[in-house]
mmCIF file of C-alpha atoms and ligand atoms in Angstrom:
data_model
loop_
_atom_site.group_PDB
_atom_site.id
_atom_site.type_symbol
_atom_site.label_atom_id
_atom_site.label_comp_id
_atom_site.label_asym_id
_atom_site.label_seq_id
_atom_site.Cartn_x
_atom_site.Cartn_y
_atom_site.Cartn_z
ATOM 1 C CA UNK G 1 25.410 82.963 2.372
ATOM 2 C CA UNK G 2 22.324 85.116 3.339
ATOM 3 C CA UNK G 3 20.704 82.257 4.337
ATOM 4 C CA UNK G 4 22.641 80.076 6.257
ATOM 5 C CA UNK G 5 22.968 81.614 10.106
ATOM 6 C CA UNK G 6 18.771 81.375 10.116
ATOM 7 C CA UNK G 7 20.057 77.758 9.515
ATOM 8 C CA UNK G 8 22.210 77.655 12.206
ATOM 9 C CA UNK G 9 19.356 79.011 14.423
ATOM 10 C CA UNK G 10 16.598 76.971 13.340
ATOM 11 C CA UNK G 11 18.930 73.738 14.012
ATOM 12 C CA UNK G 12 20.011 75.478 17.664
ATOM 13 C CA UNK G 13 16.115 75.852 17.662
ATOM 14 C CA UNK G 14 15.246 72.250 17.260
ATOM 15 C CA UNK G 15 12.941 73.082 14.268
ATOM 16 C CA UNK G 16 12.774 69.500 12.583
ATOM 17 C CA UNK G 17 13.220 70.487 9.375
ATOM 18 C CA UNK G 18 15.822 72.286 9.547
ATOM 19 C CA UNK G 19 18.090 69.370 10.140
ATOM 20 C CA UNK G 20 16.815 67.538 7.248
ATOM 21 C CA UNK G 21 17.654 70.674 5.031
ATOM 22 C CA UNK G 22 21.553 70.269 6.624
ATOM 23 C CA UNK G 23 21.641 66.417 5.138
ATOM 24 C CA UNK G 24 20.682 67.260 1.541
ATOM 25 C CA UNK G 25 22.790 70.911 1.964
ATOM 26 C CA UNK G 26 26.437 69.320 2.810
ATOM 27 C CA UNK G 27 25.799 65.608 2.793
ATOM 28 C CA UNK G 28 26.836 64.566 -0.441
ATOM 29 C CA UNK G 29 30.167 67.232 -0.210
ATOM 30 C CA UNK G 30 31.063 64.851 3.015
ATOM 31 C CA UNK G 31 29.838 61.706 1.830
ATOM 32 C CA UNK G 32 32.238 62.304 -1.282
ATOM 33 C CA UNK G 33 35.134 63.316 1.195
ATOM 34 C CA UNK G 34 34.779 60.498 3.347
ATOM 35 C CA UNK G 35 34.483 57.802 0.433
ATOM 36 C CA UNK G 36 37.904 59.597 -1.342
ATOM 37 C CA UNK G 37 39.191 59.228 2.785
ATOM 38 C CA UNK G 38 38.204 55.874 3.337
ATOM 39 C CA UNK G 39 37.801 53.802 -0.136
ATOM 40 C CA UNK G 40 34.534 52.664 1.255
ATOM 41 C CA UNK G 41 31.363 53.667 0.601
ATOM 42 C CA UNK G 42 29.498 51.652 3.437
ATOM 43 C CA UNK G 43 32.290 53.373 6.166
ATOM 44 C CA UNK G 44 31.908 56.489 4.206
ATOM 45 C CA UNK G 45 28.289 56.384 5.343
ATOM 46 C CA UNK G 46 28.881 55.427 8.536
ATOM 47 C CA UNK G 47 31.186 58.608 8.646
ATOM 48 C CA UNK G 48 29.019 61.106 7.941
ATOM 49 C CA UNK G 49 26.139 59.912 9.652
ATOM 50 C CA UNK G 50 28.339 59.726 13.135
ATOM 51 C CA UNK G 51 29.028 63.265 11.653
ATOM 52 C CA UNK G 52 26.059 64.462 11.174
ATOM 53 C CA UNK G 53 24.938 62.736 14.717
ATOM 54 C CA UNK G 54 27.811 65.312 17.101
ATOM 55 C CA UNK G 55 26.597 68.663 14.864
ATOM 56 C CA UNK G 56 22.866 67.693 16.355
ATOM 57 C CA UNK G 57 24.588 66.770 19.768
ATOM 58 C CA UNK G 58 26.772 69.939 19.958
ATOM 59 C CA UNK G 59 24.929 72.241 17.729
ATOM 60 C CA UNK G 60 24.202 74.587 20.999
ATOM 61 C CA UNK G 61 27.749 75.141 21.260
ATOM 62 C CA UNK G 62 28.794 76.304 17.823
ATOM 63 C CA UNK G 63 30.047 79.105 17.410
ATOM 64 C CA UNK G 64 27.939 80.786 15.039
ATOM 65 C CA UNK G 65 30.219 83.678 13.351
ATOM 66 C CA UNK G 66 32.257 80.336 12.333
ATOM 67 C CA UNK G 67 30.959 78.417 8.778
ATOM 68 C CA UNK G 68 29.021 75.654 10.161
ATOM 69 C CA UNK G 69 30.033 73.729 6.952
ATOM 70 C CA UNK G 70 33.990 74.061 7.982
ATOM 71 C CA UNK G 71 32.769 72.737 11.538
ATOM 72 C CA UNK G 72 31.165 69.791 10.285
ATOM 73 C CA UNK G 73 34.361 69.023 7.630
ATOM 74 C CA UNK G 74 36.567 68.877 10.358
ATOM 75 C CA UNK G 75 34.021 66.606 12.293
ATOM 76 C CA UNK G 76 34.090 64.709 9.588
ATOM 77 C CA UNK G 77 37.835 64.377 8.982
ATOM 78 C CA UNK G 78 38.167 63.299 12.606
ATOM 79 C CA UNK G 79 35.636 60.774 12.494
ATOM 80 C CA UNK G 80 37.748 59.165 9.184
ATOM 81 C CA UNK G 81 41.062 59.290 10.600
ATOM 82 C CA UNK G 82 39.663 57.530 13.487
ATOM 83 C CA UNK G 83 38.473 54.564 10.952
ATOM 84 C CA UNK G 84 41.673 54.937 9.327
ATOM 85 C CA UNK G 85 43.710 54.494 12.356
ATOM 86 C CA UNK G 86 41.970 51.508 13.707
ATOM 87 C CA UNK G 87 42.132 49.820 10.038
ATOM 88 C CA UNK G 88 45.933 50.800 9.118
ATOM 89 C CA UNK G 89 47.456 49.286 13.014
ATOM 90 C CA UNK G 90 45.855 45.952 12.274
ATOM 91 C CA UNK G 91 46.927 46.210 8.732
ATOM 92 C CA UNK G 92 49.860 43.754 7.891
ATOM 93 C CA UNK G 93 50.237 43.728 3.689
ATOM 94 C CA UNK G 94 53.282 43.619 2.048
ATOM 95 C CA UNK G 95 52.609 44.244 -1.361
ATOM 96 C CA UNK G 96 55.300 42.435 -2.594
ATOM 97 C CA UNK G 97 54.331 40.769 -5.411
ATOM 98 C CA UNK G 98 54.045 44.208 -6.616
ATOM 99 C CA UNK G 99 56.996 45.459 -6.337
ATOM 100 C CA UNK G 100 60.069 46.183 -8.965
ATOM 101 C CA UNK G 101 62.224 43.191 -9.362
ATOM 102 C CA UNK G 102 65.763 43.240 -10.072
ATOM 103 C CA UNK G 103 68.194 40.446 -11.246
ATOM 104 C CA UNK G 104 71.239 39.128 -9.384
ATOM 105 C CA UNK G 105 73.217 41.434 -10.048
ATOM 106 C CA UNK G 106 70.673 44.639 -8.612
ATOM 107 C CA UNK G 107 69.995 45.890 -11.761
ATOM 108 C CA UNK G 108 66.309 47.082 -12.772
ATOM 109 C CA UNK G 109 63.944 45.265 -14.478
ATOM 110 C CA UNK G 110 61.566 47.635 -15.960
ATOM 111 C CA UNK G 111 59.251 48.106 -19.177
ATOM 112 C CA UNK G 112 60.855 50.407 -21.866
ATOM 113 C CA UNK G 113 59.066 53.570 -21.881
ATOM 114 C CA UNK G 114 59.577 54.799 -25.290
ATOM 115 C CA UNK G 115 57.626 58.217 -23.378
ATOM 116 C CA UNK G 116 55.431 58.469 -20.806
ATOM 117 C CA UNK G 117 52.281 59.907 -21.336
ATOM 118 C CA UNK G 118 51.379 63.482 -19.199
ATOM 119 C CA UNK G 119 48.429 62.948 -16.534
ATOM 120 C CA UNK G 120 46.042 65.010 -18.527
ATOM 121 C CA UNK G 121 46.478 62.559 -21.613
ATOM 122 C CA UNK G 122 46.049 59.450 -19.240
ATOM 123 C CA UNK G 123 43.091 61.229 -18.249
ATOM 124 C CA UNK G 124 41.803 62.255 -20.843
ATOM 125 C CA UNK G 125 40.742 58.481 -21.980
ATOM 126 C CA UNK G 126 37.728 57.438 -21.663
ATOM 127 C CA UNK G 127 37.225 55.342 -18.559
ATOM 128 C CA UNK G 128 40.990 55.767 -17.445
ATOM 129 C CA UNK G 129 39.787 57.884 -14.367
ATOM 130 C CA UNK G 130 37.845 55.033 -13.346
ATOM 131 C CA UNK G 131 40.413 52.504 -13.665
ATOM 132 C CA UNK G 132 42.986 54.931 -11.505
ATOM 133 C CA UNK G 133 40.234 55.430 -8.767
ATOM 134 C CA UNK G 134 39.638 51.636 -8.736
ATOM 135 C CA UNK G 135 43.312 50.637 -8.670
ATOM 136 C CA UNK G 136 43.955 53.350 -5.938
ATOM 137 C CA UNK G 137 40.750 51.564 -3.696
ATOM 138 C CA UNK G 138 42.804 47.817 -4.971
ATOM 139 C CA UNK G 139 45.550 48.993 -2.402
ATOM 140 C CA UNK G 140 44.945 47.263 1.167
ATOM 141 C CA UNK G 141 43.890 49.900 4.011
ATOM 142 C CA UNK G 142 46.939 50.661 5.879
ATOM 143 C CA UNK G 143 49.075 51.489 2.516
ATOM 144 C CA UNK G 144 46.017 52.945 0.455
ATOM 145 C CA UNK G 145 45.783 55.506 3.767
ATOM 146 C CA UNK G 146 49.053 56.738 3.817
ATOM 147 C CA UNK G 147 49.258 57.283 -0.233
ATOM 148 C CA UNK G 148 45.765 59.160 0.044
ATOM 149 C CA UNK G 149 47.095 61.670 2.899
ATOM 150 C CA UNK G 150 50.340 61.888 1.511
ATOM 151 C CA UNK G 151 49.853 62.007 -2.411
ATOM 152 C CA UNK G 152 46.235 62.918 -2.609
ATOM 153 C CA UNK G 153 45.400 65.552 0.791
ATOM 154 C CA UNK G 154 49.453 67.031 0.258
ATOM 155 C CA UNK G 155 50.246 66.372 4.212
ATOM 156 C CA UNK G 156 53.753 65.785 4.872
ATOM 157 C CA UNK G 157 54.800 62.409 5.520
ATOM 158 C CA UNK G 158 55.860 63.407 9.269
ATOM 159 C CA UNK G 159 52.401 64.545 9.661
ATOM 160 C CA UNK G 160 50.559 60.728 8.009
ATOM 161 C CA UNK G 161 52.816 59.163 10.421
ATOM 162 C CA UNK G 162 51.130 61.456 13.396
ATOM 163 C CA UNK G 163 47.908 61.335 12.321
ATOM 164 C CA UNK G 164 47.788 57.648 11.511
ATOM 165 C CA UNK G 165 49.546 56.846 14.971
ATOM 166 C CA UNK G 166 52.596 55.453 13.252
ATOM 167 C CA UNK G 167 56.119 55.816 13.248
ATOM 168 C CA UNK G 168 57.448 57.814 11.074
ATOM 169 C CA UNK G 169 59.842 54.906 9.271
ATOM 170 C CA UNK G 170 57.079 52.419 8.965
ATOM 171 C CA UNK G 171 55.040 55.352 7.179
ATOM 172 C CA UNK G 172 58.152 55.750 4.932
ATOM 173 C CA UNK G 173 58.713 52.007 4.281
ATOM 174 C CA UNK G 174 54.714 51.772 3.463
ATOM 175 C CA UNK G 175 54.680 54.939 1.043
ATOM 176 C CA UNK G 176 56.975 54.002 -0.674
ATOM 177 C CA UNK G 177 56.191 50.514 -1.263
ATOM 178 C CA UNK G 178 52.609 51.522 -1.892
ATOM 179 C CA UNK G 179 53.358 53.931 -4.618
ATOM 180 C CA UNK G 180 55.876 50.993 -6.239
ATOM 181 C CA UNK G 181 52.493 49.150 -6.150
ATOM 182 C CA UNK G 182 49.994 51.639 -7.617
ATOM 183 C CA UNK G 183 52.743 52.337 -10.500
ATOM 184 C CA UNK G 184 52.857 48.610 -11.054
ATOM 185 C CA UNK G 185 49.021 48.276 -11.361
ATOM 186 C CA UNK G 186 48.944 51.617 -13.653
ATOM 187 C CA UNK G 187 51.735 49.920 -15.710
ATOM 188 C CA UNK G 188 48.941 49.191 -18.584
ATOM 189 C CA UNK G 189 47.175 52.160 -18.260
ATOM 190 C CA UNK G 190 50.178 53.788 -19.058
ATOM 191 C CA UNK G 191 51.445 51.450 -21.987
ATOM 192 C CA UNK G 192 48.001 51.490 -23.629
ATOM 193 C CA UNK G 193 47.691 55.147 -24.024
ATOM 194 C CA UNK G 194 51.694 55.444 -25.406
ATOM 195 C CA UNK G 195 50.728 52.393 -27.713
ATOM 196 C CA UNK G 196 47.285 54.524 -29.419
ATOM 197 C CA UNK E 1 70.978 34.503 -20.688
ATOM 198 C CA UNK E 2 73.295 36.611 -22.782
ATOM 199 C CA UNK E 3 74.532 40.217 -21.727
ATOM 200 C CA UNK E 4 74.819 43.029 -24.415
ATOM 201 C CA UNK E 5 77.457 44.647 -24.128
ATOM 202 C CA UNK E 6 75.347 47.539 -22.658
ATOM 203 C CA UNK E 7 74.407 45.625 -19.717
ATOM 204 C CA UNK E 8 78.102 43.927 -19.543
ATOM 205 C CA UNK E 9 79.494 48.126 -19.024
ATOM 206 C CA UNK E 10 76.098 48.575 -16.574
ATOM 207 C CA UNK E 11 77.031 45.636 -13.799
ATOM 208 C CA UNK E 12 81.232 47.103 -14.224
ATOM 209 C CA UNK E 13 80.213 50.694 -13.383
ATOM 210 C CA UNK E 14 77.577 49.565 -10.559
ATOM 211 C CA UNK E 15 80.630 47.973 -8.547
ATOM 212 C CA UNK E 16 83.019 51.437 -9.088
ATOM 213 C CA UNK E 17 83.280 53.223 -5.519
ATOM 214 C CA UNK E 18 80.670 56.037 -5.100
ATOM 215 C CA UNK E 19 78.111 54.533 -7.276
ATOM 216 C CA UNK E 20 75.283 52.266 -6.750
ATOM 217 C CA UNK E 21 73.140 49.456 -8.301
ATOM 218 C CA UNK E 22 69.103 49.605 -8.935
ATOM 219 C CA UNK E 23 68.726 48.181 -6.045
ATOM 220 C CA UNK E 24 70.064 49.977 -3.792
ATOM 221 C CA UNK E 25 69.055 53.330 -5.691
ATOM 222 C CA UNK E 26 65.240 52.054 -5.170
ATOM 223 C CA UNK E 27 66.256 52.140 -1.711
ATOM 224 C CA UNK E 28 67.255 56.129 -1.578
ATOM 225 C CA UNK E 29 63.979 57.030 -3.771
ATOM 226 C CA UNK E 30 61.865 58.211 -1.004
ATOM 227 C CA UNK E 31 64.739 59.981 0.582
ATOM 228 C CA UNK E 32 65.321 61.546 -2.650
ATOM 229 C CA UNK E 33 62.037 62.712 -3.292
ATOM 230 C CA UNK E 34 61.518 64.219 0.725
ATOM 231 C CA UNK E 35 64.790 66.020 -0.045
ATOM 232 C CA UNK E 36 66.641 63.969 2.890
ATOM 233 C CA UNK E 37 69.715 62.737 1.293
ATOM 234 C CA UNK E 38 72.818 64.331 2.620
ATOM 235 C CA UNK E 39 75.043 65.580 -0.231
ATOM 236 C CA UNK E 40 77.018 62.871 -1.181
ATOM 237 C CA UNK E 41 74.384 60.257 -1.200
ATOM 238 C CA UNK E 42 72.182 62.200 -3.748
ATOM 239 C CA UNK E 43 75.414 62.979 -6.028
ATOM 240 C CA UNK E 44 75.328 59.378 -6.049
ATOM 241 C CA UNK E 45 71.938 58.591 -6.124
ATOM 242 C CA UNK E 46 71.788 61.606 -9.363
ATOM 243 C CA UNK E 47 74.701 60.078 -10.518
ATOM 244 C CA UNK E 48 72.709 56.451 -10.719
ATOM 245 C CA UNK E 49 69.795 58.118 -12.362
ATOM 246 C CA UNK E 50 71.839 59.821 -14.877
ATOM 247 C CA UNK E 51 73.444 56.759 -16.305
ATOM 248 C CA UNK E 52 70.754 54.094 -15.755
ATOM 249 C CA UNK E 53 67.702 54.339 -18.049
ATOM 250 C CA UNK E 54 65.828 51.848 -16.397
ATOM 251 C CA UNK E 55 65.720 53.914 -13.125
ATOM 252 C CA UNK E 56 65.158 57.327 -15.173
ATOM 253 C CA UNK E 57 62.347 55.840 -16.403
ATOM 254 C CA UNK E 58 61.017 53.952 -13.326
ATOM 255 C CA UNK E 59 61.603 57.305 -10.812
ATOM 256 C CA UNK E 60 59.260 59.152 -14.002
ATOM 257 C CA UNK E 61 56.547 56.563 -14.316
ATOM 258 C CA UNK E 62 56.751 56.713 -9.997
ATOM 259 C CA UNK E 63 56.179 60.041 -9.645
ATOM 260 C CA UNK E 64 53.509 60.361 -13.100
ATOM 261 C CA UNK E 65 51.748 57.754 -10.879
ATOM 262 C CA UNK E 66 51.340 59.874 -7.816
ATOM 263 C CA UNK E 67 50.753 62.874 -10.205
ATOM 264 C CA UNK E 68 47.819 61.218 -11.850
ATOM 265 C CA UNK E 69 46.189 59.432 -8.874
ATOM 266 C CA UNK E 70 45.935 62.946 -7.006
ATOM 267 C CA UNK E 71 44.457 64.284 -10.550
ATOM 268 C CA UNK E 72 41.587 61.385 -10.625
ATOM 269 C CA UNK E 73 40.403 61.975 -7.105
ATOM 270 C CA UNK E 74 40.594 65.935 -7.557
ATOM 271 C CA UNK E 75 38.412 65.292 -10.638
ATOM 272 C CA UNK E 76 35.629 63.126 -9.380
ATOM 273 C CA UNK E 77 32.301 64.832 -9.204
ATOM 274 C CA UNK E 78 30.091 65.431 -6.411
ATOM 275 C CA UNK E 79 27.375 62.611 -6.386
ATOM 276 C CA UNK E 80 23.527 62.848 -5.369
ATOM 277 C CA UNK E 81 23.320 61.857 -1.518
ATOM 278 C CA UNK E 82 21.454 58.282 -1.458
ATOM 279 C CA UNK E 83 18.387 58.502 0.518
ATOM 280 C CA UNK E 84 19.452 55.596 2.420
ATOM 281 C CA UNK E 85 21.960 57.818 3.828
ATOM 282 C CA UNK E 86 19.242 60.306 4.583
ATOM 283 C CA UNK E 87 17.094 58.515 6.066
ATOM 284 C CA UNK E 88 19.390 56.465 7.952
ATOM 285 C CA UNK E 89 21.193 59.584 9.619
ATOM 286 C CA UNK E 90 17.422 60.916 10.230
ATOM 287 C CA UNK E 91 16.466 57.882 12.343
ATOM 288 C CA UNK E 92 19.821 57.941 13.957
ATOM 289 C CA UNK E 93 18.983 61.563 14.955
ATOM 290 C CA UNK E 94 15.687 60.560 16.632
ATOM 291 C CA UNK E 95 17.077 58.274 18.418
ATOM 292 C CA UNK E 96 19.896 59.806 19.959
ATOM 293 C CA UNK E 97 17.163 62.795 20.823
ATOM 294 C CA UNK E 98 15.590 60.138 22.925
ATOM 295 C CA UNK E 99 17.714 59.005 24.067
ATOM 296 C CA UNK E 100 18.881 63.003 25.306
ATOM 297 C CA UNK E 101 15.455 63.645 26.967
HETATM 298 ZN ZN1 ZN A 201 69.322 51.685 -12.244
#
């Protein structure tokens, strides 16, 4: 805390080292935030390097009495969305061999689940946090976006849509359809753990 | 393929008036979870969900999925910042200083 306003001044300052300090201070906080936003390390990167790029561009005009790391977060976020946004309009998937099925007449057909296992005993497994993360970055772009900002950052689906530039019934129709999909590839991480 | 009699009494109370098949009750889900259905739709959509197992335990494993995939990310930990990255946004910073003066 002490510390980090003669920060601020020796980056308004130009004192080289200073910014260097900045990179190993927040960098791997952003660099995790943008590879949970994104699914992509290499974009991540690209992320918070254009990130870190407009805090040494517009350093001069920060506002100092502000938390410079709560400045660059928000740069940061921006700079995502922006990836997302180009990524999820040229995105086309449909998912649909991962979908639930249904016979002729409508009705469901689903695996039994004699009872589902709670999040913290999925979790709890070794490696099973792994094999969520991986089947969550399995998704394609435009429907792993919306799931993240929905299910993951808590934004209201009226606000994906907005931030994502889409309408709010194609978000709907891709939430929905991407959750059917992550709960069809979790399907045997589920079963496994009820079956030990 | 032959129908127990549970499934038999399933496809006769689908096709009763006010109530709906899996199909279409996959159809309300996100509706139902936003809180958007209008009254009667979620009595029937509840109704559905009461007597259909399948769809009790599909709408469960749905939202256990969303539950745990929010749980995974909150729990990842932070990791070291590659030096790539460093040095990469260094040089980056030089040059757009250059390209400044
Ligand atoms: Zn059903």
């Amino acid at each position: 805390m002490t510390n980090q306003p003669t920060l601020v001044e020796r980056l308004v300052s130009h004192d080289p080292r200073a910014f260097e300090e900045l990179i190993r201070l927040y960098g791997a906080r952003l660099l995790l935030k943008a590879e949970q936003m994104l699914g992509c390390r290499d974009e991540a990167k690209d992320c918070v390097q254009e990130c870190y790029i407009q805090v040494h561009k517009n350093i001069n005009n920060f506002r100092q009495e502000a938390e410079i790391y709560s400045w660059m977060y928000r740069i940061l976020v921006n700079a995502c969305l922006k990836k997302m946004r180009s990524r999820t309009a040229a995105s086309m998937e449909s998912l649909d061999e991962l979908q639930p099925t249904f016979d002729e007449d409508g009705c469901r057909i689903e695996p039994l689940w004699q009872s589902l296992p709670t999040t913290e005993e999925i979790l709890e497994q070794n490696g099973t946090r792994e094999q969520v993360l991986s089947a969550i970055q399995s998704l394609p772009h435009g429907s792993r976006d919306i799931l993240y900002l929905r299910d993951i950052e808590g934004h209201s689906t009226a606000e994906v849509a907005e931030m994502l530039s889409l309408s709010l019934s194609a978000t709907k129709v891709r939430l929905h359809r991407a959750r059917a999909a992550l709960k069809k590839i979790l399907e045997p991480v589920f079963i496994e753990r009820r079956v030990s | 393929m032959v129908l127990s009699n549970k499934q038999q009494i399933k496809r006769w109370l689908h096709k009763l008036p006010l109530m709906i098949d899996c199909e279409e009750f996959e159809g309300f889900i996100l509706q139902y979870l936003e809180d958007e259905l209008p009254p009667l739709k979620r009595f029937v959509f509840e109704t559905h969900m009461k007597m259909c197992r399948d769809c009790r335990d599909y709408l469960a494993a749905y939202q256990r999925t969303i539950e745990t995939a929010r749980t995974a990310v909150d729990q990842q930990e932070l990791p070291e910042i590659p030096e790539d990255l460093v040095t990469a946004i260094l040089e980056a910073q030089k040059a757009s200083g250059e390209k400044d003066l």
